[in-house]
Amino acid sequence: MTRKLQKATLADVAREAGVSMMTVSRVIHGTGRISEDTRQHVRQIIEKLEYRPNRAARTLVTKRTNMIAFVVPDITNPYFTEILQGVEEFFWREGYNVMLANSNENPEREKALLDQLESTMVDGVIVCASRLSDDELIPLIEKHAAIVTVNRNLPHHLGSVVTTLHPRGYRAVLAAKYLYETGRRRIGYVNLVRSISSVNLEMFMHELEDLNIAVNPSWYATCKPTWQAGYDTGKVLLAQHPELDAVIAGNDLVALGVMRAAVEQGLRIPQDLAIIGGDDILMASQVTPPLTTFRSDKYSIGTMAAELLLRRVEGDLTYYEHHYDDVLIIREST
Amino acid sequence: MTRKLQKATLADVAREAGVSMMTVSRVIHGTGRISEDTRQHVRQIIEKLEYRPNRAARTLVTKRTNMIAFVVPDITNPYFTEILQGVEEFFWREGYNVMLANSNENPEREKALLDQLESTMVDGVIVCASRLSDDELIPLIEKHAAIVTVNRNLPHHLGSVVTTLHPRGYRAVLAAKYLYETGRRRIGYVNLVRSISSVNLEMFMHELEDLNIAVNPSWYATCKPTWQAGYDTGKVLLAQHPELDAVIAGNDLVALGVMRAAVEQGLRIPQDLAIIGGDDILMASQVTPPLTTFRSDKYSIGTMAAELLLRRVEGDLTYYEHHYDDVLIIREST
DNA sequence: TTGCAAAAGGTTAGCGTTAACTCATATAAT
DNA sequence: ATTATATGAGTTAACGCTAACCTTTTGCAA
């Protein structure tokens, strides 16, 4: 059994089958008028030669790659992975492949990625939790034919959007409200770094004042959305502010890092410190005590984003907006 | 500011710059002899027209896509994600993009994926923890120019390999030995489904007999490598065999599922039941009690696999083998 | 018998690049 | 002054496929 070095081309199949290339092409696509006999015969030759269409050639003429890109800040974050799974599943069924573009929480890299992707490589892009400011992001995506963003608003003509039901950043306010109702009075907040984090924080303080909840800027910190960052930030925050009786974190990974830091400092959870996370990753329900957090059906977020992208890829440039429900799931960490 | 509908091509740049297409091509690749003046001028025009090379056209003539595929059974499993991160990082630096092929633990889908990938789409493929038997896998990868497998042996001429230092399946024996030494006498084993799982199990029993450790086939189960499967399997196994005083799981996700099931049945860990996992995912160290497991530096596994693949992509078809160290990390679950 | 349409398939051209070759000019060596 | 050589380009022909148009054959109503 020798290894096939040269792949068969359409021309090879056509020659072997004694028909024109177009006939073979038509058989492959199931288009045009072909007699049943010819069809069968061509199919046999395709099998025999193990012909596989050359994607690049096809792309060159059709301008379609059947590939979409998923741009994400951190592929090890389970939140994004589950979304990705939804996206992958959806597009697999539709005959598309998914290219992964991991910016590794690095805005410069995200830019480079988005810029590269322009090279006729993908039919569309899903941008997940972009770390870029509008001023940076917009010029980069203007050139793409089809865009959908997750957790990020966009000028309507640029692409469709999947976001939370609650306005971005408002979840922390809900969390604070709940904590206040359960008797907590000094509430810390570990926000996630992103372009709009300062806006987030201001709104947070403003709303808390309206609710008559104690506000103290030094109780609030900002960190990267990783477990390690949450742990480091929690350590400092809790050491400097032993008066805190609750902490809200931007996402679960950070919340769990803070929880670890708290435990190491001898705090009992929830007796001494209540903790709330943000996206209900698997780990949140598995730690002791289980983490109170906001529900998010990540797989659905993925399929919704994929569906919206497919519409744009197929030429429907209407703006659509999907919202996913993110209610508070109360567990034993509060 | 109107949106550019037509992308600029090499021909456009050439015309605008008043040179031939080859000159532009040479400037882009930094090859051939070009005067500094021309180079600068062409660069300016490229900027001005926002020219980006068309990948498909380039691929058609060079036969290189600058894209590699990462085939993985479950993208939500943190074990694979961290490997993927290593792969992505490495190839990003080398100017390659990574295509994600998620088989979702479905062998048929893995086959389809591998078959599809043949269409001149990728320069190489990393196959991670394949769920296919050798008979299925080998014909599928024979056609690819460059292959590297992770946790899977391969005929040497087909591709390079990254595996554990301990022969596959032998870890469970090590775990059993350790458990025996710490006083456990009735050791359960939840193996992972894969093509070689029965071989695994037989070896396990054989080795245990040699060590004079009690063997009982009904203490051993097999399940999918997910938390849920581990939980379900653990529930049944522990209910039917309350005599068990230890369980070894194929990976951490399963171990944590079993742990949950055990806790729900009122077992104290490690007093009533010791548990050992398999790949040291983040969650393993975060649950209570922290899970005893085998170390695996997943990021390095990724970069090693990537490095080996790059060699093959670049034409060095020597067989290389990388082993990663997987020592037992003893935590409080045992 | 003519006419005409549907069926079945062929021809031509071009998608945007690059490899391989060719050609003109300037400079250096004889 | 003449030949060699390097420099700085340009030309031509693919790469493998498909869109758009064109041709032939056959069946059948008028």
XYZ file of C-alpha atoms (C1' of nucleotides) in Angstrom:
728
model
C 0.000 0.000 0.000
C 1.917 3.049 -1.181
C 0.997 6.453 0.082
C -0.798 8.719 -2.368
C 1.438 11.660 -2.924
C -0.565 13.634 -5.408
C -4.142 14.330 -4.596
C -6.629 13.814 -7.363
C -8.114 16.949 -8.884
C -11.363 17.606 -10.653
C -9.527 17.256 -13.921
C -8.288 13.812 -12.952
C -11.771 12.679 -12.119
C -13.160 14.159 -15.315
C -10.538 12.470 -17.463
C -10.956 9.112 -15.754
C -14.731 9.313 -16.040
C -14.632 10.556 -19.614
C -16.709 13.642 -18.910
C -16.040 17.334 -18.543
C -14.973 18.977 -15.325
C -18.276 20.766 -15.071
C -20.126 17.499 -15.047
C -18.075 16.330 -12.112
C -18.564 19.641 -10.374
C -22.309 19.329 -10.916
C -22.392 15.842 -9.515
C -20.582 17.035 -6.428
C -22.912 19.927 -5.867
C -26.045 18.097 -6.937
C -26.901 20.971 -9.262
C -27.715 21.138 -12.952
C -29.050 18.366 -15.121
C -27.145 15.130 -14.996
C -28.472 11.717 -16.001
C -28.621 9.108 -13.330
C -26.111 6.922 -15.194
C -23.520 9.644 -15.444
C -24.033 10.604 -11.842
C -23.419 7.071 -10.616
C -20.406 6.661 -12.808
C -18.817 9.904 -11.702
C -19.476 9.029 -8.082
C -17.650 5.770 -8.540
C -14.618 7.457 -10.006
C -14.617 9.983 -7.175
C -14.567 7.105 -4.699
C -11.919 5.281 -6.627
C -9.581 8.246 -6.833
C -10.483 9.386 -3.338
C -11.095 12.802 -4.721
C -11.603 15.653 -2.258
C -12.368 19.141 -3.529
C -9.637 21.696 -3.023
C -10.995 24.285 -0.664
C -8.639 27.028 -1.679
C -9.568 26.780 -5.318
C -13.216 26.753 -4.481
C -12.830 29.729 -2.193
C -10.941 31.647 -4.806
C -13.866 31.545 -7.173
C -16.836 31.526 -4.823
C -15.469 33.948 -2.226
C -16.777 31.677 0.477
C -14.502 29.857 2.868
C -17.103 27.994 4.914
C -15.106 28.947 7.900
C -15.926 31.311 10.717
C -13.733 32.660 13.455
C -14.402 32.735 17.157
C -12.453 35.468 18.882
C -12.136 34.969 22.586
C -9.972 36.478 25.327
C -9.127 33.261 27.141
C -9.734 29.793 25.896
C -9.092 28.213 29.273
C -12.010 30.046 30.832
C -14.855 27.524 31.006
C -17.342 30.266 30.353
C -16.004 30.779 26.857
C -15.461 27.125 26.179
C -19.082 26.311 26.658
C -20.095 29.137 24.377
C -17.599 27.854 21.860
C -19.094 24.405 22.078
C -22.470 25.841 21.121
C -20.958 27.754 18.242
C -19.011 24.762 17.009
C -21.980 22.439 17.175
C -24.224 24.816 15.300
C -21.788 25.537 12.538
C -20.725 21.942 12.190
C -24.281 21.107 11.247
C -24.260 23.892 8.704
C -21.076 22.685 7.099
C -18.790 25.341 8.484
C -15.551 25.016 10.383
C -14.580 27.170 13.291
C -11.258 28.880 13.578
C -10.146 29.718 17.039
C -8.626 33.099 17.712
C -7.434 33.372 21.281
C -6.315 36.830 22.259
C -5.069 35.688 25.637
C -6.497 38.782 27.308
C -4.147 40.866 25.231
C -5.832 43.745 23.379
C -2.918 44.163 20.982
C -3.187 40.560 20.041
C -6.918 40.855 19.613
C -6.323 43.669 17.182
C -3.745 41.713 15.242
C -6.088 38.755 15.110
C -9.003 40.751 13.800
C -6.765 42.376 11.251
C -5.356 39.067 10.046
C -8.761 37.529 9.792
C -9.497 40.003 7.070
C -7.432 38.040 4.580
C -10.387 36.303 3.037
C -10.029 33.617 5.601
C -13.435 33.557 7.162
C -16.995 34.226 6.156
C -17.821 35.680 9.531
C -16.550 36.404 13.000
C -17.990 35.998 16.470
C -16.291 38.382 18.860
C -16.678 37.277 22.408
C -16.106 39.655 25.319
C -13.824 41.946 23.388
C -11.153 43.724 25.383
C -11.016 46.602 22.924
C -12.596 50.003 23.204
C -15.194 50.968 20.651
C -12.682 53.221 18.960
C -10.371 50.312 18.441
C -12.903 47.625 17.728
C -15.128 49.379 15.245
C -12.559 50.099 12.519
C -11.358 46.534 12.780
C -14.714 44.941 12.273
C -16.019 47.374 9.719
C -14.136 45.432 7.102
C -15.617 42.092 7.916
C -18.645 40.943 6.000
C -20.396 39.367 8.960
C -19.964 40.047 12.650
C -21.747 39.025 15.823
C -20.619 40.128 19.246
C -21.287 38.460 22.570
C -21.566 40.639 25.664
C -20.763 43.747 23.768
C -22.917 46.397 22.157
C -22.283 47.554 18.655
C -23.592 50.124 16.201
C -26.527 48.321 14.633
C -25.267 48.384 11.075
C -22.065 46.564 11.994
C -23.434 43.347 13.351
C -25.868 41.510 15.545
C -25.488 41.094 19.259
C -26.025 38.583 22.055
C -26.065 40.085 25.535
C -27.465 39.676 28.992
C -30.982 40.688 29.803
C -29.693 43.026 32.491
C -27.656 45.917 31.210
C -23.983 45.171 31.440
C -22.632 45.917 34.902
C -26.039 46.094 36.447
C -25.726 42.590 37.780
C -23.349 43.793 40.460
C -26.044 46.150 41.662
C -28.547 43.314 41.850
C -26.041 41.261 43.754
C -25.403 44.108 46.197
C -29.092 44.555 46.720
C -29.516 40.889 47.543
C -26.562 40.952 49.907
C -27.960 44.005 51.660
C -31.272 42.268 52.093
C -29.542 39.307 53.713
C -27.926 41.612 56.225
C -24.568 42.444 54.698
C -23.468 45.993 55.186
C -19.922 46.358 53.893
C -19.841 45.021 50.375
C -16.638 44.698 48.365
C -16.555 44.450 44.595
C -13.905 42.913 42.380
C -14.597 44.168 38.886
C -13.083 42.775 35.691
C -10.671 44.787 33.612
C -12.179 45.785 30.345
C -12.551 48.943 28.406
C -15.697 49.989 30.217
C -14.771 48.992 33.752
C -14.608 52.520 35.118
C -18.065 53.276 33.779
C -19.239 50.100 35.409
C -17.842 51.098 38.723
C -19.327 54.554 38.710
C -22.729 53.222 37.951
C -22.323 50.689 40.715
C -21.524 53.324 43.302
C -24.269 55.573 42.103
C -26.932 52.915 42.330
C -25.721 51.809 45.741
C -26.024 55.318 47.069
C -29.588 55.438 45.815
C -30.286 52.248 47.711
C -28.685 53.663 50.827
C -26.026 50.976 50.838
C -22.632 51.967 52.207
C -20.195 52.986 49.472
C -16.432 53.059 49.790
C -14.152 53.278 46.762
C -11.341 51.481 48.532
C -13.542 48.412 48.831
C -13.533 48.068 45.057
C -10.795 46.513 43.000
C -10.267 45.517 39.408
C -8.510 42.454 38.113
C -8.082 40.138 35.172
C -10.761 37.509 34.806
C -8.678 34.567 35.980
C -8.645 32.490 39.118
C -5.118 33.561 39.942
C -5.930 37.243 39.592
C -8.965 36.809 41.791
C -6.883 35.074 44.387
C -4.187 37.754 44.394
C -6.670 40.589 44.431
C -8.769 38.945 47.109
C -5.764 38.439 49.310
C -4.888 42.124 49.258
C -8.440 43.382 49.458
C -9.396 41.185 52.382
C -6.189 41.901 54.273
C -6.605 45.626 53.902
C -10.314 45.603 54.592
C -11.164 43.086 57.274
C -14.396 45.005 57.757
C -15.868 43.573 54.554
C -18.671 41.093 55.098
C -19.380 40.378 51.439
C -17.607 40.441 48.090
C -19.099 40.510 44.622
C -16.852 39.275 41.834
C -17.077 39.945 38.124
C -17.122 36.271 37.272
C -16.974 32.869 38.899
C -13.290 32.274 38.367
C -12.456 35.467 40.217
C -15.022 34.707 42.904
C -13.431 31.337 43.516
C -10.005 32.926 43.737
C -11.331 35.371 46.301
C -12.968 32.516 48.159
C -9.667 30.712 48.356
C -7.925 33.824 49.630
C -10.649 34.281 52.231
C -10.379 30.711 53.471
C -6.623 31.059 53.771
C -7.111 34.119 55.916
C -9.266 32.082 58.248
C -12.586 33.531 57.175
C -15.602 31.279 57.260
C -17.926 31.405 54.282
C -20.663 32.510 54.398
C -20.624 33.344 58.129
C -17.769 35.852 57.994
C -17.859 36.664 54.298
C -20.462 36.180 51.595
C -19.290 35.782 48.015
C -21.154 36.142 44.718
C -19.783 35.180 41.330
C -20.978 35.822 37.841
C -21.488 33.109 35.254
C -22.249 29.750 36.834
C -19.398 27.659 35.567
C -19.389 24.003 36.582
C -16.807 24.573 39.272
C -19.087 27.075 41.014
C -21.486 24.365 42.097
C -18.725 21.949 43.051
C -16.682 23.891 45.549
C -17.491 23.996 49.239
C -19.507 25.999 49.914
C -21.175 26.154 46.482
C -21.036 29.597 44.976
C -23.973 31.946 44.593
C -23.795 33.282 41.082
C -25.761 34.409 38.032
C -27.122 31.817 35.678
C -25.954 31.878 32.110
C -26.774 29.214 29.612
C -23.508 29.359 27.799
C -24.219 26.686 25.241
C -27.315 28.606 24.139
C -25.392 31.838 24.002
C -23.127 30.041 21.574
C -25.851 28.673 19.363
C -27.691 31.999 19.372
C -24.582 33.858 18.334
C -23.940 31.253 15.672
C -27.444 31.516 14.339
C -27.274 35.287 14.155
C -23.940 35.070 12.398
C -25.199 32.577 9.873
C -27.974 34.964 8.903
C -25.468 37.687 8.213
C -23.177 35.313 6.358
C -26.099 34.364 4.174
C -26.760 37.948 3.336
C -29.451 39.030 5.771
C -27.861 42.117 7.247
C -30.738 42.978 9.537
C -29.716 43.818 13.069
C -30.845 41.195 15.556
C -30.417 41.199 19.281
C -30.630 38.152 21.504
C -30.765 38.423 25.254
C -30.066 35.648 27.641
C -31.563 35.398 31.040
C -29.184 35.784 33.969
C -31.036 35.340 37.227
C -29.261 35.001 40.538
C -28.750 31.416 41.663
C -28.562 31.373 45.405
C -26.232 28.786 46.889
C -24.415 28.456 50.187
C -21.710 31.065 49.710
C -24.197 33.762 50.746
C -16.522 57.338 5.196
C -18.027 54.734 2.910
C -17.420 51.086 3.475
C -14.986 49.435 1.115
C -16.923 46.845 -0.777
C -14.230 45.463 -3.028
C -11.008 44.454 -1.425
C -7.873 45.606 -3.149
C -5.924 42.923 -4.978
C -2.286 42.634 -5.874
C -3.166 43.909 -9.323
C -4.747 47.031 -7.853
C -1.668 47.770 -5.815
C 0.593 47.129 -8.779
C -1.377 49.443 -11.033
C -1.578 52.197 -8.441
C 2.121 51.914 -7.721
C 3.058 51.698 -11.373
C 4.964 48.443 -10.975
C 4.349 44.815 -11.798
C 2.488 42.431 -9.542
C 5.656 40.512 -8.890
C 7.308 43.563 -7.503
C 4.495 43.984 -5.037
C 4.617 40.313 -4.182
C 8.326 40.607 -3.559
C 7.913 43.589 -1.320
C 5.362 41.688 0.711
C 7.564 38.664 1.113
C 10.780 40.590 1.460
C 12.347 38.392 -1.183
C 14.156 39.166 -4.407
C 15.947 42.362 -5.269
C 13.952 45.529 -4.852
C 15.375 49.030 -4.542
C 14.679 50.850 -1.335
C 12.708 53.534 -3.178
C 10.384 51.061 -4.830
C 9.933 49.178 -1.624
C 8.878 52.284 0.278
C 6.586 53.389 -2.471
C 4.864 50.031 -2.750
C 4.481 49.884 1.003
C 2.721 53.210 0.951
C 0.285 52.099 -1.684
C -0.403 48.921 0.258
C -1.232 51.024 3.293
C -3.308 53.396 1.271
C -5.400 50.713 -0.364
C -5.463 48.637 2.816
C -4.364 45.705 0.786
C -4.443 42.265 2.435
C -3.211 39.215 0.545
C -5.869 36.727 -0.445
C -5.130 33.583 1.428
C -7.010 31.267 -0.872
C -5.107 32.428 -3.928
C -1.852 32.105 -2.113
C -2.737 28.639 -0.863
C -3.745 27.545 -4.313
C -0.287 28.145 -5.658
C 1.917 27.458 -2.651
C -0.035 24.491 -1.247
C 0.403 25.936 2.214
C -2.517 27.175 4.255
C -0.648 28.329 7.344
C -3.350 26.708 9.287
C -3.280 23.656 11.498
C -6.103 21.716 13.065
C -6.497 20.641 16.644
C -8.756 17.621 16.966
C -10.115 17.146 20.425
C -12.901 15.047 21.950
C -14.341 17.696 24.242
C -13.531 21.346 24.180
C -15.181 21.998 27.522
C -12.749 19.700 29.304
C -10.162 21.981 30.922
C -7.490 19.422 30.295
C -7.769 19.896 26.565
C -8.231 23.611 26.750
C -4.934 24.132 28.439
C -3.214 21.973 25.864
C -4.945 23.975 23.192
C -3.702 27.181 24.719
C -0.147 25.925 24.413
C -0.720 24.896 20.820
C -2.350 28.182 19.917
C 0.343 30.265 21.534
C 3.128 28.380 19.806
C 1.592 28.520 16.372
C 0.551 32.113 16.709
C 4.195 33.034 17.071
C 4.985 31.012 13.983
C 2.344 32.728 11.924
C -0.145 29.892 11.841
C -3.803 29.824 12.745
C -5.463 27.014 14.597
C -8.653 25.414 13.472
C -10.659 23.733 16.140
C -12.179 20.360 15.439
C -14.321 19.210 18.331
C -15.544 15.653 17.999
C -17.732 15.928 21.070
C -16.705 12.438 22.197
C -18.305 11.077 19.065
C -16.063 8.723 17.073
C -18.143 9.067 13.927
C -17.773 12.776 14.080
C -14.071 12.464 14.660
C -13.852 10.400 11.503
C -15.845 12.901 9.507
C -13.681 15.693 10.818
C -10.436 14.010 9.916
C -11.803 13.189 6.504
C -12.948 16.753 5.871
C -9.663 18.162 6.982
C -8.099 16.456 4.032
C -9.458 19.086 1.681
C -6.254 21.040 1.554
C -7.392 23.011 4.507
C -4.586 22.507 6.927
C -0.862 22.006 6.839
C -0.961 19.667 9.795
C -3.131 18.118 12.458
C -2.742 17.526 16.171
C -4.946 14.675 17.262
C -5.625 14.790 20.946
C -6.903 11.744 22.829
C -8.457 10.144 19.798
C -11.512 7.995 20.415
C -10.847 5.884 17.335
C -9.280 2.476 17.154
C -6.030 2.112 15.273
C -7.872 0.491 12.403
C -10.058 3.520 12.044
C -7.525 6.204 12.816
C -4.629 5.083 10.677
C -6.304 5.207 7.259
C -7.668 8.621 8.110
C -4.373 10.167 8.996
C -2.302 8.455 6.364
C -3.435 11.081 3.924
C -2.354 14.028 5.994
C 1.034 15.524 5.378
C 1.820 16.196 9.018
C 0.395 14.575 12.119
C 1.167 14.655 15.820
C -0.835 12.721 18.372
C -1.190 13.429 22.063
C -1.716 10.499 24.429
C -1.833 8.045 21.607
C 0.798 5.829 20.032
C 1.213 5.678 16.312
C 3.252 3.795 13.752
C 6.432 5.824 13.615
C 6.235 6.770 9.959
C 2.836 8.404 10.382
C 3.640 11.073 12.874
C 5.300 12.186 16.070
C 3.875 11.614 19.489
C 3.506 13.270 22.892
C 2.613 10.882 25.693
C 2.965 10.315 29.389
C 6.146 8.989 30.859
C 4.243 6.071 32.363
C 2.753 3.711 29.826
C -0.867 4.544 29.251
C -3.113 2.906 31.807
C -0.255 2.219 34.150
C -1.065 5.233 36.247
C -4.055 3.465 37.711
C -1.711 0.762 38.950
C 0.531 3.339 40.572
C -2.494 4.913 42.180
C -3.681 1.560 43.482
C -0.265 0.845 44.904
C -0.235 4.127 46.743
C -3.724 3.557 48.074
C -2.749 0.109 49.274
C 0.240 1.536 51.061
C -1.975 4.015 52.866
C -4.139 1.216 54.129
C -6.902 0.958 51.549
C -7.931 -2.579 50.737
C -10.979 -2.452 48.470
C -10.133 -0.221 45.538
C -12.658 0.741 42.907
C -11.690 1.989 39.454
C -13.667 4.164 37.073
C -11.967 3.865 33.722
C -12.581 6.116 30.730
C -14.226 4.814 27.604
C -11.858 4.669 24.735
C -10.815 2.154 22.184
C -8.284 0.526 24.470
C -10.203 0.601 27.733
C -10.600 -3.178 27.998
C -6.880 -3.682 27.537
C -6.347 -1.106 30.238
C -8.592 -2.887 32.630
C -7.039 -6.283 32.101
C -3.606 -4.926 32.716
C -4.853 -3.210 35.824
C -6.241 -6.387 37.283
C -3.190 -8.351 36.347
C -0.809 -5.948 38.004
C -2.957 -5.734 41.121
C -2.894 -9.491 41.482
C 0.867 -9.419 41.301
C 0.897 -6.862 44.103
C -1.456 -8.990 46.148
C -4.114 -6.304 46.132
C -7.713 -7.516 46.150
C -9.251 -7.666 42.691
C -12.950 -7.679 41.933
C -14.289 -6.992 38.433
C -17.541 -5.615 39.772
C -15.619 -2.811 41.467
C -14.596 -1.503 38.079
C -16.699 0.644 35.820
C -16.215 2.586 32.630
C -17.671 5.942 31.758
C -17.336 8.973 29.546
C -14.765 11.516 30.661
C -17.199 14.111 31.947
C -18.201 15.286 35.373
C -21.765 14.181 34.852
C -20.756 10.681 33.773
C -18.470 10.400 36.772
C -21.266 11.478 39.059
C -23.747 9.007 37.583
C -21.282 6.145 37.565
C -20.060 6.946 41.064
C -23.591 6.969 42.390
C -24.284 3.467 41.119
C -20.883 2.052 41.959
C -20.872 3.352 45.511
C -24.451 2.302 46.162
C -23.804 -1.218 44.953
C -20.443 -1.516 46.640
C -20.457 0.163 50.019
C -17.429 -1.953 50.858
C -15.168 0.216 48.682
C -12.728 2.349 50.635
C -11.062 3.992 47.651
C -11.807 4.895 44.042
C -9.406 5.670 41.237
C -10.827 7.698 38.369
C -9.543 8.036 34.842
C -9.405 11.799 35.028
C -10.143 14.637 37.408
C -13.540 15.502 36.042
C -14.742 11.963 36.671
C -13.056 11.876 40.074
C -14.891 15.035 41.075
C -18.162 13.573 39.898
C -17.515 10.491 41.989
C -16.574 12.687 44.914
C -19.863 14.504 44.656
C -21.778 11.244 44.510
C -19.896 9.998 47.555
C -20.624 13.131 49.566
C -24.293 12.868 48.686
C -24.317 9.315 50.009
C -22.982 10.585 53.299
C -19.431 9.336 52.862
C -16.646 11.374 54.374
C -13.591 11.929 52.229
C -10.962 10.716 52.821
C -11.998 8.954 56.020
C -14.599 6.669 54.430
C -13.450 6.865 50.848
C -10.209 7.942 49.218
C -10.344 9.328 45.673
C -7.621 9.766 43.074
C -8.037 11.663 39.807
C -5.886 11.930 36.742
C -4.770 15.211 35.240
C -4.621 17.988 37.797
C -7.082 20.462 36.394
C -7.529 23.704 38.285
C -10.735 22.545 39.877
C -8.935 19.584 41.461
C -7.045 21.821 43.841
C -10.051 24.007 44.586
C -12.631 21.545 45.808
C -12.875 20.427 49.395
C -11.055 18.253 50.053
C -8.493 18.951 47.325
C -8.075 16.013 45.000
C -5.055 13.740 44.872
C -4.187 13.405 41.205
C -1.417 13.050 38.662
C 0.446 16.120 37.572
C 0.344 17.058 33.922
C 1.736 20.253 32.549
C -0.892 20.722 29.916
C 0.413 23.946 28.461
C 3.762 22.266 27.820
C 2.085 19.274 26.296
C 0.515 21.735 23.890
C 3.697 23.527 22.975
C 5.580 20.258 22.629
C 2.962 18.853 20.307
C 2.998 22.099 18.355
C 6.752 22.062 18.050
C 6.781 18.496 16.827
C 4.074 19.291 14.333
C 5.902 22.316 13.006
C 8.929 20.170 12.270
C 6.821 17.823 10.219
C 5.059 20.683 8.479
C 8.423 22.067 7.545
C 9.445 18.805 5.996
C 11.380 17.026 8.733
C 9.557 13.713 8.813
C 11.714 12.155 11.501
C 9.778 10.462 14.249
C 10.046 12.289 17.562
C 8.608 11.316 20.879
C 8.054 13.659 23.802
C 7.145 12.390 27.214
C 5.677 14.457 29.953
C 6.149 13.718 33.588
C 3.065 12.673 35.519
C 3.907 12.159 39.167
C 1.263 11.690 41.793
C 0.316 14.861 43.628
C -0.910 13.914 47.043
C -3.663 16.106 48.443
C -6.333 15.610 51.044
C -8.696 13.345 49.168
C -6.494 10.368 50.113
C -42.429 17.374 -41.519
C -41.358 21.166 -39.043
C -40.570 23.581 -34.855
C -39.486 24.099 -30.264
C -38.395 23.126 -25.698
C -36.352 20.403 -22.289
C -32.521 17.415 -21.086
C -27.673 16.529 -20.767
C -23.539 18.075 -20.954
C -19.512 20.968 -22.941
C -16.532 25.500 -23.445
C -14.480 29.552 -21.989
C -12.798 32.571 -18.879
C -11.211 34.108 -14.717
C -10.710 34.130 -9.328
C -5.637 36.355 -6.933
C -1.283 34.531 -6.207
C 3.480 32.910 -6.930
C 7.401 30.083 -9.360
C 10.348 30.188 -12.899
C 12.084 32.407 -16.347
C 13.466 36.513 -19.132
C 15.166 41.083 -19.970
C 17.230 45.662 -19.526
C 20.428 48.604 -17.325
C 24.367 49.813 -14.463
C 28.670 48.588 -12.617
C 32.982 46.166 -12.396
C 36.626 43.406 -14.367
C 39.677 42.434 -18.301
C 36.461 49.392 -25.330
C 34.563 45.002 -24.420
C 32.852 41.436 -21.840
C 31.079 39.627 -17.472
C 28.161 40.155 -13.483
C 25.012 41.950 -10.399
C 20.830 44.650 -9.792
C 16.085 45.571 -10.414
C 12.629 44.594 -12.377
C 8.817 42.372 -15.868
C 6.332 38.189 -18.326
C 4.122 33.948 -18.584
C 1.951 30.183 -16.992
C -0.023 27.677 -13.840
C -2.733 26.374 -9.144
C -8.028 23.823 -9.021
C -12.288 25.256 -9.257
C -17.002 27.326 -10.755
C -20.236 30.879 -13.185
C -22.087 31.906 -17.277
C -22.891 30.897 -21.536
C -23.149 27.576 -25.488
C -24.135 23.152 -28.104
C -26.096 18.885 -29.169
C -29.506 15.409 -28.806
C -34.071 13.752 -27.987
C -39.128 13.832 -27.496
C -43.347 15.402 -28.953
C -47.138 18.679 -30.101
C -48.720 21.265 -34.095
